[in-house]
Coordinates of C-alpha atoms and ligand atoms in Angstrom, one line a residue:
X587 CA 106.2 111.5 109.6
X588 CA 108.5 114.0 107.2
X589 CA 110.4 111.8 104.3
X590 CA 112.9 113.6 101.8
X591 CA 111.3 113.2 98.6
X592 CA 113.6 112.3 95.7
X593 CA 113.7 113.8 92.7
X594 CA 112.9 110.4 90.4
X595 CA 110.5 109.2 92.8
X596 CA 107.1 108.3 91.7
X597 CA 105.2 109.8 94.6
X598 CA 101.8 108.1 94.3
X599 CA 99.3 110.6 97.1
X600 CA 96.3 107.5 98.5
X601 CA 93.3 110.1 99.7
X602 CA 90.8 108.0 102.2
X603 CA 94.0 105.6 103.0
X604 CA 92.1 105.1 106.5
X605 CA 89.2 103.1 105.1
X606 CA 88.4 100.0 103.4
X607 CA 89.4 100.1 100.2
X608 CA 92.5 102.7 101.2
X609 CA 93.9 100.6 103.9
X610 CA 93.8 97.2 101.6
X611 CA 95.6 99.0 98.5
X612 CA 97.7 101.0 100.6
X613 CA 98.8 97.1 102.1
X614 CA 98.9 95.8 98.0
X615 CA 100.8 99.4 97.1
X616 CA 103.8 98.3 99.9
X617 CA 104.3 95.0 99.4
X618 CA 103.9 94.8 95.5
X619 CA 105.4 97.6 93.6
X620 CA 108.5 97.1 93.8
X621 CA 108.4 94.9 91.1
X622 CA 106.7 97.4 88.8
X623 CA 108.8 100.1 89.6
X624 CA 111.7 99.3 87.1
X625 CA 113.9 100.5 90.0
X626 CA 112.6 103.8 91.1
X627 CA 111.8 105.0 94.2
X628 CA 108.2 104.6 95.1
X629 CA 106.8 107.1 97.4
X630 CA 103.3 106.5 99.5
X631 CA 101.4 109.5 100.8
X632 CA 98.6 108.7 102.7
X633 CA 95.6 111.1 103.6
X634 CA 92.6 110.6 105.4
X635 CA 90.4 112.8 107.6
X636 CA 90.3 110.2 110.0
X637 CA 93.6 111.1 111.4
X638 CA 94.1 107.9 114.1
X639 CA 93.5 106.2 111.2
X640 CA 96.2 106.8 108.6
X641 CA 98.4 107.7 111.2
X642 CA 98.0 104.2 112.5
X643 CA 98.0 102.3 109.0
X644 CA 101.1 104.4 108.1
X645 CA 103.2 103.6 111.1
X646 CA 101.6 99.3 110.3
X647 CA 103.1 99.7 107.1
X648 CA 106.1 101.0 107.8
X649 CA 107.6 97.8 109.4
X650 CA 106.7 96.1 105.7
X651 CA 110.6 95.1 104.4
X652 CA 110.2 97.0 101.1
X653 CA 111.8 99.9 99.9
X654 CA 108.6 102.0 99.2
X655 CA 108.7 104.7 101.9
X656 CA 105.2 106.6 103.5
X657 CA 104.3 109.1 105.1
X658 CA 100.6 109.9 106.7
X659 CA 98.7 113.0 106.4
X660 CA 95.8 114.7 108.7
X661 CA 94.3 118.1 108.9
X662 CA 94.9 117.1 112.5
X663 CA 97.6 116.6 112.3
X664 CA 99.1 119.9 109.6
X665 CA 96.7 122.7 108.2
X666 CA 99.2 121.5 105.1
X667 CA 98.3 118.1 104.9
X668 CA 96.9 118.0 102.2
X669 CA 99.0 119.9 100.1
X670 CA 102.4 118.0 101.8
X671 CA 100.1 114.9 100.3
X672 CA 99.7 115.6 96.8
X673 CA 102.1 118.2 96.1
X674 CA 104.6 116.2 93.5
X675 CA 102.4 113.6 93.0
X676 CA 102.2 111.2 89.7
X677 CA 99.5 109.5 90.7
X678 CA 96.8 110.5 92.8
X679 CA 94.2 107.7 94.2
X680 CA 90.7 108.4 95.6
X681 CA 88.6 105.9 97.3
X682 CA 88.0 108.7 100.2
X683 CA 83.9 109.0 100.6
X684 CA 81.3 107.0 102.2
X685 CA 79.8 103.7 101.0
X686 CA 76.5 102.0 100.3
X687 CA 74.4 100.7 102.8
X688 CA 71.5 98.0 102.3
X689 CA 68.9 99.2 100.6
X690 CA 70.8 102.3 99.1
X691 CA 71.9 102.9 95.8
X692 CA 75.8 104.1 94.5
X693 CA 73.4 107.2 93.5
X694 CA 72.1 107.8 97.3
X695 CA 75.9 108.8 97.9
X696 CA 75.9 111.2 95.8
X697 CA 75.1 114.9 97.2
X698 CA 77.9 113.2 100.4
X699 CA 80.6 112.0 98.0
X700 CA 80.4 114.8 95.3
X701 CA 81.0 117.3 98.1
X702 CA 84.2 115.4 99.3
X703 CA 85.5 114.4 95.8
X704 CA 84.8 118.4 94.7
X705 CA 87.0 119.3 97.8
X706 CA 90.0 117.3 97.3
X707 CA 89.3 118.2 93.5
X708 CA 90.4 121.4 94.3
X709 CA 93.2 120.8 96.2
X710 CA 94.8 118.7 93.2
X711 CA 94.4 121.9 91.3
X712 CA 96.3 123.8 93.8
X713 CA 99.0 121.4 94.5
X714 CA 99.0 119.2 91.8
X715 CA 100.9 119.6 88.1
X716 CA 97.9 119.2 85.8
X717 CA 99.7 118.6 83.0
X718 CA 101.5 115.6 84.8
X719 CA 99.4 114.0 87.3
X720 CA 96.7 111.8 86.7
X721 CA 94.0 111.0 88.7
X722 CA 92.1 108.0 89.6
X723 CA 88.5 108.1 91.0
X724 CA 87.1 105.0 92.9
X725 CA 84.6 106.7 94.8
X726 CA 81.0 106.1 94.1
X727 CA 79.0 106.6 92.6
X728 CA 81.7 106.8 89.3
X729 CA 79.3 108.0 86.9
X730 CA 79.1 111.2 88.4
X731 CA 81.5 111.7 90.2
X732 CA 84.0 111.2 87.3
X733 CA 82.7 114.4 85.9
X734 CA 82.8 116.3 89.4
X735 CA 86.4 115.7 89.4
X736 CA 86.7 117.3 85.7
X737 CA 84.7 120.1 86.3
X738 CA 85.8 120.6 89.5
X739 CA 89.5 120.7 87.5
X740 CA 88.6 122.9 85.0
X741 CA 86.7 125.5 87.6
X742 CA 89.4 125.9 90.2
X743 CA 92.6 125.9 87.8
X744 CA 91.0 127.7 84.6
X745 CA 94.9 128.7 82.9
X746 CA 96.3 124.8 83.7
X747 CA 93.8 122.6 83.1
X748 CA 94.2 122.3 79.2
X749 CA 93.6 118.7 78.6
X750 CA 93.2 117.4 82.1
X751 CA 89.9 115.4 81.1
X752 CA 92.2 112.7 79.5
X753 CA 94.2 112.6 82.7
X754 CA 91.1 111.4 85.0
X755 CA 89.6 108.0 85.1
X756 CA 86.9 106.6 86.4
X757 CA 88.1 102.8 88.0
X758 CA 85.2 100.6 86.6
X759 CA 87.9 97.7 86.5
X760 CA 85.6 95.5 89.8
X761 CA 83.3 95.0 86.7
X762 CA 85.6 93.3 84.6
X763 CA 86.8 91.4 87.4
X764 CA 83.7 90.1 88.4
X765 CA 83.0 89.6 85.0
X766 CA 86.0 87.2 84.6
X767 CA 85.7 85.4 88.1
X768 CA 81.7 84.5 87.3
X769 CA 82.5 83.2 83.7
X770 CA 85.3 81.4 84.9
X771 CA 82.9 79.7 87.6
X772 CA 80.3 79.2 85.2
X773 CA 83.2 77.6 82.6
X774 CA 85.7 75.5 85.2
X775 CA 84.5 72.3 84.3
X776 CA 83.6 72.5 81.0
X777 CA 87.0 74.0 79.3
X778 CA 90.5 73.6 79.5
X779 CA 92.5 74.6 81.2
X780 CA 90.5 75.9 84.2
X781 CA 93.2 77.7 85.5
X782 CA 93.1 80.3 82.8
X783 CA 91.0 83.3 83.7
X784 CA 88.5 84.8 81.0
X785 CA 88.7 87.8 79.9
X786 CA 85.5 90.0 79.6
X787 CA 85.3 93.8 78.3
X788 CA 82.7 96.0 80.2
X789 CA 82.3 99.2 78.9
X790 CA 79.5 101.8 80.0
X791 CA 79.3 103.4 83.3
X792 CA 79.4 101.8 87.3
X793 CA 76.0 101.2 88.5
X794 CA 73.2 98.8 88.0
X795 CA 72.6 98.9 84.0
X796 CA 74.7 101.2 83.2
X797 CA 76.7 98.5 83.1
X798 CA 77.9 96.8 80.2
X799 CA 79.4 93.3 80.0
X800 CA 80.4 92.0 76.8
X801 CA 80.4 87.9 77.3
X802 CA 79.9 88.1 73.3
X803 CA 83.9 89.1 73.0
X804 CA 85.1 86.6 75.2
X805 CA 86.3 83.6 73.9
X806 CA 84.6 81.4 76.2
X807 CA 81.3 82.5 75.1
X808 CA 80.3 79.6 73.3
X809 CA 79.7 77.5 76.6
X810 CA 76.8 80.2 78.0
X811 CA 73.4 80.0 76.6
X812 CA 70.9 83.1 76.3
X813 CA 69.5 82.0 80.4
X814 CA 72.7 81.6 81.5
X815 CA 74.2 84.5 79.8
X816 CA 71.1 86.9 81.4
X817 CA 71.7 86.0 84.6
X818 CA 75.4 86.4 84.2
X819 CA 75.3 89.9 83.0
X820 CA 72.8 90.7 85.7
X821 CA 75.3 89.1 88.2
X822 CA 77.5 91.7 86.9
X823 CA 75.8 94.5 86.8
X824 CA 74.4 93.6 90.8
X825 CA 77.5 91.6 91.8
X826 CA 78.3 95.2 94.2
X827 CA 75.0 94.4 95.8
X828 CA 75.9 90.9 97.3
X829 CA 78.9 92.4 99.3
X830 CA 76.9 95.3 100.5
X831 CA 73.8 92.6 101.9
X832 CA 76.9 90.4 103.0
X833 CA 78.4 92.9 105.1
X834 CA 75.2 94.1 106.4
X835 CA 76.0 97.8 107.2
X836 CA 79.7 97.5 107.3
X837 CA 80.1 98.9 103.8
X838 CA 80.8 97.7 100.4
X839 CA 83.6 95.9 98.8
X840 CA 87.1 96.8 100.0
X841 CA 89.1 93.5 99.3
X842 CA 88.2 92.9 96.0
X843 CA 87.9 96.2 94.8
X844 CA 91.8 97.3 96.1
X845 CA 92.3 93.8 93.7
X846 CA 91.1 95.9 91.1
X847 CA 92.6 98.4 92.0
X848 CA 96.1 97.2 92.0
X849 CA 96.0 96.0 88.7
X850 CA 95.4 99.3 87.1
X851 CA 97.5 100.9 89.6
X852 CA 100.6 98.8 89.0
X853 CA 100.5 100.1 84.7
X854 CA 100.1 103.7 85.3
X855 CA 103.7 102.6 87.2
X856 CA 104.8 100.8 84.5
X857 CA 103.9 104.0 82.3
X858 CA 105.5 106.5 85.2
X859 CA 108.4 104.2 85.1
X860 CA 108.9 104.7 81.2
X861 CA 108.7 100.5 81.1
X862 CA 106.0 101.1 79.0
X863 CA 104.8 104.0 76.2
X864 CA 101.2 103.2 76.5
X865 CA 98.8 101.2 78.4
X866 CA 95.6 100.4 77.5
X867 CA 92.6 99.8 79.6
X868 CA 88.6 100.1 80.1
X869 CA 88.3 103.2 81.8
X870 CA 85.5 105.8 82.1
X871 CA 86.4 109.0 81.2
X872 CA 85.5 112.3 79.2
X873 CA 85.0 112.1 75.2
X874 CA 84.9 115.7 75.5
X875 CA 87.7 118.2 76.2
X876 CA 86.6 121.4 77.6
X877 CA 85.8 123.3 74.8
X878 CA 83.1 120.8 73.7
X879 CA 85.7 119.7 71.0
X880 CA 86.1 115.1 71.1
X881 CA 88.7 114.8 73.7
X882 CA 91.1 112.1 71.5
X883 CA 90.6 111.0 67.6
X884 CA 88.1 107.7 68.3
X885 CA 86.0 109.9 70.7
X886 CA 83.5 111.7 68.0
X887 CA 83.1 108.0 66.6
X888 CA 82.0 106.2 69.6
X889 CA 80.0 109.6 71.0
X890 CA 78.1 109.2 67.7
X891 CA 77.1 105.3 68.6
X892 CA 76.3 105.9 72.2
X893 CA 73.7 109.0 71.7
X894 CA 75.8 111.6 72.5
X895 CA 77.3 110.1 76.1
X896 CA 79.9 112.4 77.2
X897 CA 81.9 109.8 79.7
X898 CA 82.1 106.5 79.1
X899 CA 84.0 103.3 80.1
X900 CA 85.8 102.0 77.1
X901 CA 89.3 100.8 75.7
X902 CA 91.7 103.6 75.9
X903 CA 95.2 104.2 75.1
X904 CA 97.1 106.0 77.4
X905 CA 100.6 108.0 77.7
X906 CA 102.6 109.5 79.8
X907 CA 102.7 112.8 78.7
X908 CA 99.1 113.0 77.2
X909 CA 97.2 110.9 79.1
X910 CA 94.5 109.6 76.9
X911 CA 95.6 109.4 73.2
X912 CA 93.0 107.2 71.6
X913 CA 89.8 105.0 72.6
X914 CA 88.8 101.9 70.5
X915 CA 84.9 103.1 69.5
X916 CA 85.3 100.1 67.0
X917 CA 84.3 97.5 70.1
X918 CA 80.4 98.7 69.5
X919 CA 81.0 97.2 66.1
X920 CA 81.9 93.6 67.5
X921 CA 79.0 93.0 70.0
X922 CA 76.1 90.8 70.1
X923 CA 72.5 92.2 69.0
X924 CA 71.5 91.4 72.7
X925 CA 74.2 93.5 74.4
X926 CA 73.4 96.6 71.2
X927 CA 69.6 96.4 71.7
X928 CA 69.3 95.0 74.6
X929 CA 71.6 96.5 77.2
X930 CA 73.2 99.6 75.5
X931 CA 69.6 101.5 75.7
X932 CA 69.0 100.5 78.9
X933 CA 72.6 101.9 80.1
X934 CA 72.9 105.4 77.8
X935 CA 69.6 107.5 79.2
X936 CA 70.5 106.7 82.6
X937 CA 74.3 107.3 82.2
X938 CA 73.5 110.6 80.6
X939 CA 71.2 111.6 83.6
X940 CA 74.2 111.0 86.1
X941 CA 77.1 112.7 83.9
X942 CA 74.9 115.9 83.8
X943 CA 74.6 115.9 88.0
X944 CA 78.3 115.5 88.2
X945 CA 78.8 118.2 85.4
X946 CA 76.3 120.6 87.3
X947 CA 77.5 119.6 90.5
X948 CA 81.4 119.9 89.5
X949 CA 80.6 123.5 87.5
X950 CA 79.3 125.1 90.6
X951 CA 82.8 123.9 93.0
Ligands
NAD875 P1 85.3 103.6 104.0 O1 84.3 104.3 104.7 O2 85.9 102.3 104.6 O3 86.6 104.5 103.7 C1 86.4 105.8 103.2 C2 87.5 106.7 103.8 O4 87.4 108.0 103.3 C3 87.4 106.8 105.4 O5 88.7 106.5 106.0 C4 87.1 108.3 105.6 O6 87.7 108.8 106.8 C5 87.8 108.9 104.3 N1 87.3 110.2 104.0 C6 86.0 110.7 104.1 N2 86.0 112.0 103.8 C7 87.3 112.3 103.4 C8 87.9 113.5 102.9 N3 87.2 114.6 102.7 N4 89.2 113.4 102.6 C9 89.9 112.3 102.8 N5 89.4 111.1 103.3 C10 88.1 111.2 103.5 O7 84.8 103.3 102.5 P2 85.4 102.3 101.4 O8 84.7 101.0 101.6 O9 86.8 102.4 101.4 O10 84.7 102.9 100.1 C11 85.2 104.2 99.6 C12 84.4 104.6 98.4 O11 84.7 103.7 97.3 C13 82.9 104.5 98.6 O12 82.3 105.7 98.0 C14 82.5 103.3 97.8 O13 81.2 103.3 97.3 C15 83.5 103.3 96.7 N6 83.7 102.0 96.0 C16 84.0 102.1 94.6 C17 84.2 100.9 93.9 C18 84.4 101.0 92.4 O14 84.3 99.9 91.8 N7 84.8 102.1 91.9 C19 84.2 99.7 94.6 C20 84.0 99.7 96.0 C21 83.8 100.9 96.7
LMR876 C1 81.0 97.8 93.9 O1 80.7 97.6 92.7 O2 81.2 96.8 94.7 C2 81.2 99.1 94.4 O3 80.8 100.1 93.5 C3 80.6 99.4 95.8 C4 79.1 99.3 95.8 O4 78.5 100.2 96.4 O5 78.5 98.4 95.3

């Protein structure tokens, strides 16, 4: 399905379109953008192994009466594919790899994921303009695969990836999601007005208690007591569980996560688009750049409050041009003693033992 791409398009590349999570962003992607777009063309290129598959959800979405054009790309389909897929690309989206089953952990996917993430790695150094791309990494588990990707950048394009560690990000934004929807259920009746949704930081990593919610900085907080406020956080940090046990061997979340997705999607347009200079989000991503050195100016002040965690989920600032500029280490300073004593020591030692399988993992590619 060839397309002429034009020169001011934002070409955004979708790599595991044919699954879950791809198919239901890919669906959000061509009916929503348009109004992000601030008028330019938007270009979908969708890849997936499972050739049937994005061929099929390619040709769906064409009939959708928007102007964002597609095109679907298969190894079965072009020995190219993959490079016709990301080569231009702004923006490139990965929720390609396999998800949890019952009883499995996002760590369990792992040695799988890392090998597929590491691949497609690769072929974003090949095709991809490192200084000009950025990179989005849903695929599980996050914590390391976030540093696969960066390693994996580093390693297979050593004279262009200057910098690329501020380009990748790690979507934790589920977390704060789930983190808004459960407050707001816990606080409908009791403030006003119950249509407003809360708003909830979670900073950390995306797994079990490596996640971080932060009720203490939402303005709600007042209404939850210690009991409560446990079993909210816990909610949180399991909420991925309940769809996984819910779908009972049909994989994870899909609908809620491409939610997610969309909503950090639709401001790297808005940044693509030049409608905005910066955008700010919680994102995990490198504190480091590649010479050891901290990555952006508030990264040596948070590493020194989080025992030396090299990726993190926190506020950033991003541009265009240099991807991450700045993140906000001053939110450890505003938490509750629970979430500093309680919850930040039980996520650092365990998000430090997945960044260094990512980083070993992703050095090797
Ligand atoms: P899925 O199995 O429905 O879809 C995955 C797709 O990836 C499939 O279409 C498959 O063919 C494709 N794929 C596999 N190998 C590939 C390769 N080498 N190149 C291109 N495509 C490839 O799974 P899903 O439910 O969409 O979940 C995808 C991933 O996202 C899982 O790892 C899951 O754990 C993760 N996830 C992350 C979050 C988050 O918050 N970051 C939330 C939900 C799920
Ligand atoms: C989630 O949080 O729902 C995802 O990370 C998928 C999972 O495995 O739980």
């Amino acid at each position: 399905m060839p397309h002429p791409i034009e020169t001011d398009t934002i070409k955004i590349a979708v790599l595991g379109a044919a699954g879950g999570i791809g198919q239901s962003l890919s669906l959000l992607l061509k009916t929503q953008l348009t109004s992000f777009s601030n008028n330019r063309h938007v270009h979908l290129a969708l890849y997936d192994v499972n050739a049937d598959g994005v061929r099929g959800v390619a040709a769906d979405l064409s009939h959708v009466d928007t102007p964002i054009t597609l095109t679907s790309h298969s190894p079965a389909d072009s020995a190219d594919a993959l490079r016709d897929c990301l080569i231009n690309a702004a923006l490139v989206l990965i929720p390609a790899g396999v998800p949890r089953k019952p009883g499995m952990t996002r760590e369990d996917l792992f040695a799988i994921n890392a090998k597929i993430v590491g691949q497609l790695g690769g072929a974003i150094a090949q095709h991809c303009d490192l200084s000009r791309v950025f990179v989005l990494v849903i695929s599980n588990p996050v914590n390391s695969l976030v540093p696969v990707m960066v390693e994996t950048l580093y390693a297979s394009a050593p004279a262009a990836s200057a910098g690329v560690e501020r380009r990748v990000f790690g979507i934790t934004h589920l977390d704060l999601v789930r983190a808004s929807t459960f407050l707001h259920e816990h606080t409908v009746n009791r403030t006003e007005p119950s249509y407003k949704m809360p708003y909830v930081p979670v900073i950390g990593g995306h797994s079990g208690d490596t996640i971080v919610p932060l009720f203490s900085l939402a303005s709600e907080q007042q209404y939850i007591a210690q009991q409560q406020l446990e079993s909210l956080v816990h909610r949180v940090q399991y909420g991925g569980d309940e769809i996984v046990k819910a779908k009972n061997g049909q994989g994870s979340a899909t609908l809620s996560m491409a939610h997610a997705a969309f909503q950090v999607v639709k401001n790297f347009v808005l940044l693509l688009t030049g409608a905005a200079d910066t955008i700010s989000g919680i994102f995990y991503v490198s504190l480091l750049d590649r010479a050891g050195q901290p990555a952006c100016p508030g990264a040596a002040k948070l590493l020194a409050q989080i025992d030396g965690c090299t990726y993190f989920a926190a506020p950033v600032t991003v541009t265009r041009s240099q991807g991450v500029v700045d993140v906000d280490y001053g939110i450890l300073g505003k938490i509750s003693t629970y979430e500093r004593e309680k919850l930040l020591p039980l996520c650092l030692p365990k998000l430090k033992t997945s960044i260094e399988a990512g980083r070993t993992v992703g050095t090797t590619v």
